[in-house]
PDB file of C-alpha atoms in Angstrom:
ATOM      1  CA  MET A   1     -10.718   3.990  -7.267  1.00 64.00           C
ATOM      2  CA  LYS A   2      -7.414   4.731  -8.945  1.00 73.00           C
ATOM      3  CA  ALA A   3      -4.314   2.651  -8.286  1.00 74.00           C
ATOM      4  CA  ASN A   4      -2.673   5.265  -6.049  1.00 75.00           C
ATOM      5  CA  ASP A   5      -5.842   5.403  -3.949  1.00 84.00           C
ATOM      6  CA  LEU A   6      -5.850   1.617  -3.506  1.00 84.00           C
ATOM      7  CA  ILE A   7      -2.141   1.551  -2.648  1.00 86.00           C
ATOM      8  CA  LYS A   8      -2.670   4.197   0.048  1.00 88.00           C
ATOM      9  CA  LYS A   9      -5.938   2.731   1.337  1.00 90.00           C
ATOM     10  CA  TYR A  10      -4.441  -0.731   1.881  1.00 90.00           C
ATOM     11  CA  LYS A  11      -0.943   0.509   2.834  1.00 92.00           C
ATOM     12  CA  MET A  12       0.633  -1.700   0.174  1.00 90.00           C
ATOM     13  CA  ASP A  13       4.387  -2.275   0.144  1.00 87.00           C
ATOM     14  CA  TYR A  14       6.893  -3.679  -2.356  1.00 86.00           C
ATOM     15  CA  HIS A  15       6.961  -7.437  -2.951  1.00 85.00           C
ATOM     16  CA  VAL A  16      10.194  -9.357  -3.506  1.00 84.00           C
ATOM     17  CA  GLU A  17       8.958 -10.663  -6.888  1.00 84.00           C
ATOM     18  CA  ASN A  18       7.902  -7.107  -7.977  1.00 83.00           C
ATOM     19  CA  GLY A  19       4.576  -5.347  -7.637  1.00 85.00           C
ATOM     20  CA  LEU A  20       2.986  -4.160  -4.407  1.00 86.00           C
ATOM     21  CA  PHE A  21       1.103  -6.212  -1.808  1.00 86.00           C
ATOM     22  CA  VAL A  22      -0.467  -6.338   1.602  1.00 85.00           C
ATOM     23  CA  GLU A  23      -1.548  -9.418   3.536  1.00 82.00           C
ATOM     24  CA  ARG A  24      -5.263  -9.254   4.256  1.00 82.00           C
ATOM     25  CA  HIS A  25      -6.667 -12.395   5.822  1.00 75.00           C
ATOM     26  CA  TYR A  26      -5.547 -15.701   7.197  1.00 71.00           C
ATOM     27  CA  LEU A  27      -7.047 -18.432   9.301  1.00 68.00           C
ATOM     28  CA  SER A  28      -4.876 -19.729  12.098  1.00 67.00           C
ATOM     29  CA  ASP A  29      -4.574 -23.336  13.128  1.00 65.00           C
ATOM     30  CA  LYS A  30      -2.782 -25.265  15.862  1.00 69.00           C
ATOM     31  CA  THR A  31       0.248 -26.343  13.767  1.00 68.00           C
ATOM     32  CA  GLY A  32       1.702 -22.857  13.366  1.00 73.00           C
ATOM     33  CA  ARG A  33       0.886 -22.448   9.656  1.00 77.00           C
ATOM     34  CA  ALA A  34      -2.569 -21.172   8.858  1.00 78.00           C
ATOM     35  CA  ASP A  35      -4.932 -23.218   6.697  1.00 83.00           C
ATOM     36  CA  SER A  36      -5.185 -20.357   4.179  1.00 86.00           C
ATOM     37  CA  GLY A  37      -4.197 -16.757   3.594  1.00 89.00           C
ATOM     38  CA  SER A  38      -4.759 -13.921   1.163  1.00 90.00           C
ATOM     39  CA  ILE A  39      -3.071 -10.798  -0.104  1.00 91.00           C
ATOM     40  CA  TYR A  40      -4.031  -7.886  -2.303  1.00 94.00           C
ATOM     41  CA  TYR A  41      -1.508  -7.499  -5.102  1.00 93.00           C
ATOM     42  CA  TYR A  42      -0.987  -4.648  -7.557  1.00 94.00           C
ATOM     43  CA  ILE A  43       1.026  -4.758 -10.784  1.00 92.00           C
ATOM     44  CA  ALA A  44       1.753  -1.528 -12.693  1.00 89.00           C
ATOM     45  CA  PRO A  45       1.604  -1.092 -16.492  1.00 86.00           C
ATOM     46  CA  GLY A  46       4.741  -2.512 -18.126  1.00 82.00           C
ATOM     47  CA  GLU A  47       5.737  -4.333 -14.933  1.00 87.00           C
ATOM     48  CA  ILE A  48       6.957  -7.931 -14.992  1.00 86.00           C
ATOM     49  CA  THR A  49       6.875 -10.165 -11.922  1.00 87.00           C
ATOM     50  CA  GLN A  50       9.615 -12.716 -11.478  1.00 87.00           C
ATOM     51  CA  PHE A  51       9.107 -16.420 -12.026  1.00 91.00           C
ATOM     52  CA  HIS A  52       8.624 -18.119  -8.691  1.00 92.00           C
ATOM     53  CA  ARG A  53       7.400 -21.333  -7.096  1.00 93.00           C
ATOM     54  CA  ILE A  54       5.583 -21.809  -3.795  1.00 91.00           C
ATOM     55  CA  ASP A  55       4.743 -24.826  -1.648  1.00 93.00           C
ATOM     56  CA  CYS A  56       0.982 -24.256  -1.603  1.00 93.00           C
ATOM     57  CA  ASP A  57      -1.943 -23.952  -4.013  1.00 94.00           C
ATOM     58  CA  GLU A  58      -2.761 -20.402  -5.091  1.00 95.00           C
ATOM     59  CA  TYR A  59      -5.803 -18.694  -6.616  1.00 97.00           C
ATOM     60  CA  TRP A  60      -5.533 -15.329  -8.388  1.00 96.00           C
ATOM     61  CA  CYS A  61      -8.774 -13.315  -8.606  1.00 96.00           C
ATOM     62  CA  HIS A  62      -9.037 -10.176 -10.739  1.00 95.00           C
ATOM     63  CA  ASN A  63     -10.531  -7.229  -8.840  1.00 92.00           C
ATOM     64  CA  ALA A  64      -9.953  -4.156 -11.001  1.00 91.00           C
ATOM     65  CA  GLY A  65      -7.828  -2.602 -13.711  1.00 90.00           C
ATOM     66  CA  SER A  66      -6.202  -4.047 -16.807  1.00 91.00           C
ATOM     67  CA  ASP A  67      -6.048  -7.689 -17.760  1.00 93.00           C
ATOM     68  CA  ILE A  68      -2.803  -9.410 -16.823  1.00 93.00           C
ATOM     69  CA  GLU A  69      -0.926 -12.131 -18.702  1.00 92.00           C
ATOM     70  CA  ILE A  70       0.325 -15.078 -16.631  1.00 93.00           C
ATOM     71  CA  TRP A  71       2.755 -17.765 -17.763  1.00 91.00           C
ATOM     72  CA  SER A  72       2.881 -21.015 -15.800  1.00 92.00           C
ATOM     73  CA  PHE A  73       5.059 -24.107 -16.054  1.00 89.00           C
ATOM     74  CA  THR A  74       3.615 -27.161 -14.311  1.00 84.00           C
ATOM     75  CA  PRO A  75       5.821 -29.587 -12.346  1.00 79.00           C
ATOM     76  CA  GLU A  76       5.455 -31.929 -15.357  1.00 81.00           C
ATOM     77  CA  GLY A  77       6.928 -29.222 -17.630  1.00 79.00           C
ATOM     78  CA  PHE A  78       3.773 -28.098 -19.442  1.00 83.00           C
ATOM     79  CA  LEU A  79       3.456 -24.433 -20.422  1.00 86.00           C
ATOM     80  CA  ARG A  80       0.158 -22.718 -19.710  1.00 89.00           C
ATOM     81  CA  LYS A  81      -0.716 -19.108 -20.561  1.00 90.00           C
ATOM     82  CA  TYR A  82      -3.626 -17.256 -19.022  1.00 93.00           C
ATOM     83  CA  ILE A  83      -5.207 -13.851 -19.289  1.00 94.00           C
ATOM     84  CA  LEU A  84      -6.622 -12.842 -15.899  1.00 96.00           C
ATOM     85  CA  GLY A  85      -9.222 -10.102 -16.093  1.00 94.00           C
ATOM     86  CA  THR A  86     -12.561  -9.143 -17.544  1.00 91.00           C
ATOM     87  CA  SER A  87     -12.022  -8.942 -21.314  1.00 90.00           C
ATOM     88  CA  GLU A  88     -13.614 -11.439 -23.698  1.00 91.00           C
ATOM     89  CA  ASN A  89     -10.566 -13.759 -23.724  1.00 90.00           C
ATOM     90  CA  ALA A  90      -9.844 -13.462 -19.995  1.00 94.00           C
ATOM     91  CA  GLU A  91     -10.762 -15.490 -16.934  1.00 96.00           C
ATOM     92  CA  PRO A  92     -11.635 -13.740 -13.646  1.00 96.00           C
ATOM     93  CA  LEU A  93      -9.973 -16.542 -11.615  1.00 97.00           C
ATOM     94  CA  VAL A  94      -6.825 -18.595 -12.234  1.00 97.00           C
ATOM     95  CA  PHE A  95      -5.599 -21.529 -10.119  1.00 96.00           C
ATOM     96  CA  PHE A  96      -1.963 -22.636  -9.666  1.00 94.00           C
ATOM     97  CA  ARG A  97      -1.061 -25.989  -8.152  1.00 93.00           C
ATOM     98  CA  LYS A  98       1.606 -26.338  -5.509  1.00 94.00           C
ATOM     99  CA  GLY A  99       5.001 -26.451  -7.236  1.00 92.00           C
ATOM    100  CA  GLU A 100       4.027 -24.605 -10.439  1.00 93.00           C
ATOM    101  CA  ILE A 101       6.465 -21.953 -11.599  1.00 93.00           C
ATOM    102  CA  PHE A 102       4.701 -18.816 -12.759  1.00 93.00           C
ATOM    103  CA  ALA A 103       5.082 -15.103 -13.432  1.00 92.00           C
ATOM    104  CA  SER A 104       2.891 -12.295 -14.714  1.00 93.00           C
ATOM    105  CA  ARG A 105       3.150  -9.105 -16.711  1.00 90.00           C
ATOM    106  CA  LEU A 106       1.185  -6.182 -18.031  1.00 87.00           C
ATOM    107  CA  PRO A 107       1.836  -4.793 -21.485  1.00 75.00           C
ATOM    108  CA  GLU A 108       3.478  -1.361 -21.524  1.00 72.00           C
ATOM    109  CA  GLU A 109       0.429   0.038 -23.295  1.00 79.00           C
ATOM    110  CA  SER A 110      -1.983  -1.075 -20.533  1.00 82.00           C
ATOM    111  CA  PRO A 111      -4.097   1.916 -19.508  1.00 83.00           C
ATOM    112  CA  ASP A 112      -4.108   0.921 -15.844  1.00 87.00           C
ATOM    113  CA  GLY A 113      -2.401  -1.479 -13.483  1.00 89.00           C
ATOM    114  CA  SER A 114      -4.031  -4.682 -12.294  1.00 92.00           C
ATOM    115  CA  PHE A 115      -5.392  -5.104  -8.760  1.00 93.00           C
ATOM    116  CA  ILE A 116      -5.870  -8.744  -7.759  1.00 93.00           C
ATOM    117  CA  THR A 117      -6.439 -10.945  -4.739  1.00 94.00           C
ATOM    118  CA  CYS A 118      -4.174 -13.968  -4.223  1.00 94.00           C
ATOM    119  CA  ILE A 119      -5.460 -16.745  -1.964  1.00 94.00           C
ATOM    120  CA  THR A 120      -3.133 -19.535  -0.810  1.00 92.00           C
ATOM    121  CA  VAL A 121      -3.935 -22.892   0.761  1.00 89.00           C
ATOM    122  CA  PRO A 122      -2.232 -23.265   3.210  1.00 84.00           C
ATOM    123  CA  ARG A 123      -1.087 -19.728   4.082  1.00 82.00           C
ATOM    124  CA  PHE A 124       1.918 -18.463   2.128  1.00 85.00           C
ATOM    125  CA  SER A 125       5.281 -18.884   3.848  1.00 84.00           C
ATOM    126  CA  TYR A 126       8.616 -17.470   2.704  1.00 82.00           C
ATOM    127  CA  ASP A 127      10.120 -20.814   3.797  1.00 88.00           C
ATOM    128  CA  GLY A 128       8.312 -22.402   0.839  1.00 88.00           C
ATOM    129  CA  PHE A 129       9.018 -19.574  -1.649  1.00 91.00           C
ATOM    130  CA  GLU A 130      11.628 -19.774  -4.413  1.00 93.00           C
ATOM    131  CA  LEU A 131      12.471 -17.114  -6.993  1.00 89.00           C
ATOM    132  CA  ILE A 132      13.602 -18.624 -10.297  1.00 88.00           C
ATOM    133  CA  GLU A 133      16.276 -16.547 -12.041  1.00 84.00           C
ATOM    134  CA  LYS A 134      15.864 -15.754 -15.729  1.00 81.00           C
ATOM    135  CA  GLU A 135      18.914 -17.832 -16.700  1.00 84.00           C
ATOM    136  CA  LYS A 136      17.562 -20.886 -14.863  1.00 86.00           C
ATOM    137  CA  MET A 137      14.130 -20.429 -16.482  1.00 83.00           C
ATOM    138  CA  LEU A 138      15.726 -20.277 -19.940  1.00 83.00           C
ATOM    139  CA  GLU A 139      17.698 -23.434 -19.179  1.00 86.00           C
ATOM    140  CA  MET A 140      14.668 -25.331 -17.845  1.00 84.00           C
ATOM    141  CA  PHE A 141      12.097 -23.868 -20.268  1.00 82.00           C
ATOM    142  CA  PRO A 142      13.664 -22.317 -23.410  1.00 82.00           C
ATOM    143  CA  GLU A 143      10.204 -21.200 -24.572  1.00 79.00           C
ATOM    144  CA  SER A 144      10.072 -18.837 -21.583  1.00 78.00           C
ATOM    145  CA  SER A 145      12.317 -16.416 -23.536  1.00 79.00           C
ATOM    146  CA  ASP A 146       9.132 -15.055 -25.125  1.00 77.00           C
ATOM    147  CA  PHE A 147       7.859 -13.996 -21.696  1.00 74.00           C
ATOM    148  CA  TRP A 148      10.217 -11.038 -21.475  1.00 68.00           C
ATOM    149  CA  LYS A 149       8.936  -9.616 -24.769  1.00 64.00           C
ATOM    150  CA  LEU A 150       6.092  -7.265 -23.911  1.00 50.00           C
ATOM    151  CA  ASP A 151       3.783  -8.411 -26.702  1.00 45.00           C
ATOM    152  CA  CYS A 152       0.999  -9.899 -24.608  1.00 41.00           C
ATOM    153  CA  SER A 153      -0.891 -11.606 -27.404  1.00 38.00           C
ATOM    154  CA  VAL A 154      -1.527 -15.238 -26.555  1.00 36.00           C
TER     155      VAL A 154
END
């Protein structure tokens, strides 16, 4: 399926950090916050998602389309770079610990967008979501300045 077909099929809408998403599954519990949840997420060629931090663990699984570059800064301040996808240097699954700051991007020359599944444990909540502005990222992690350059070689 092409990206536009997937967007229509799943009735995806804009996400605050960029890209498109739709919540798909979650398991309810008695405390009010589900044990886990998942969304489908689409990122277009040349698109950059904003750095953000959440209060739960998150798995990103590549479903279709181009590989995607992900930059992550652990709570201890370590930089990690991943390629999520199916190419030789990519991983089909990436895991982020609670409290990691991360963002993703596709190179402008990507032939297609990237369609992924994000699974959170416990379920994602906007109460535990924080966008990190570019200026704050540069202050905390000066090496993050390279993220905004669309050369996705790692």
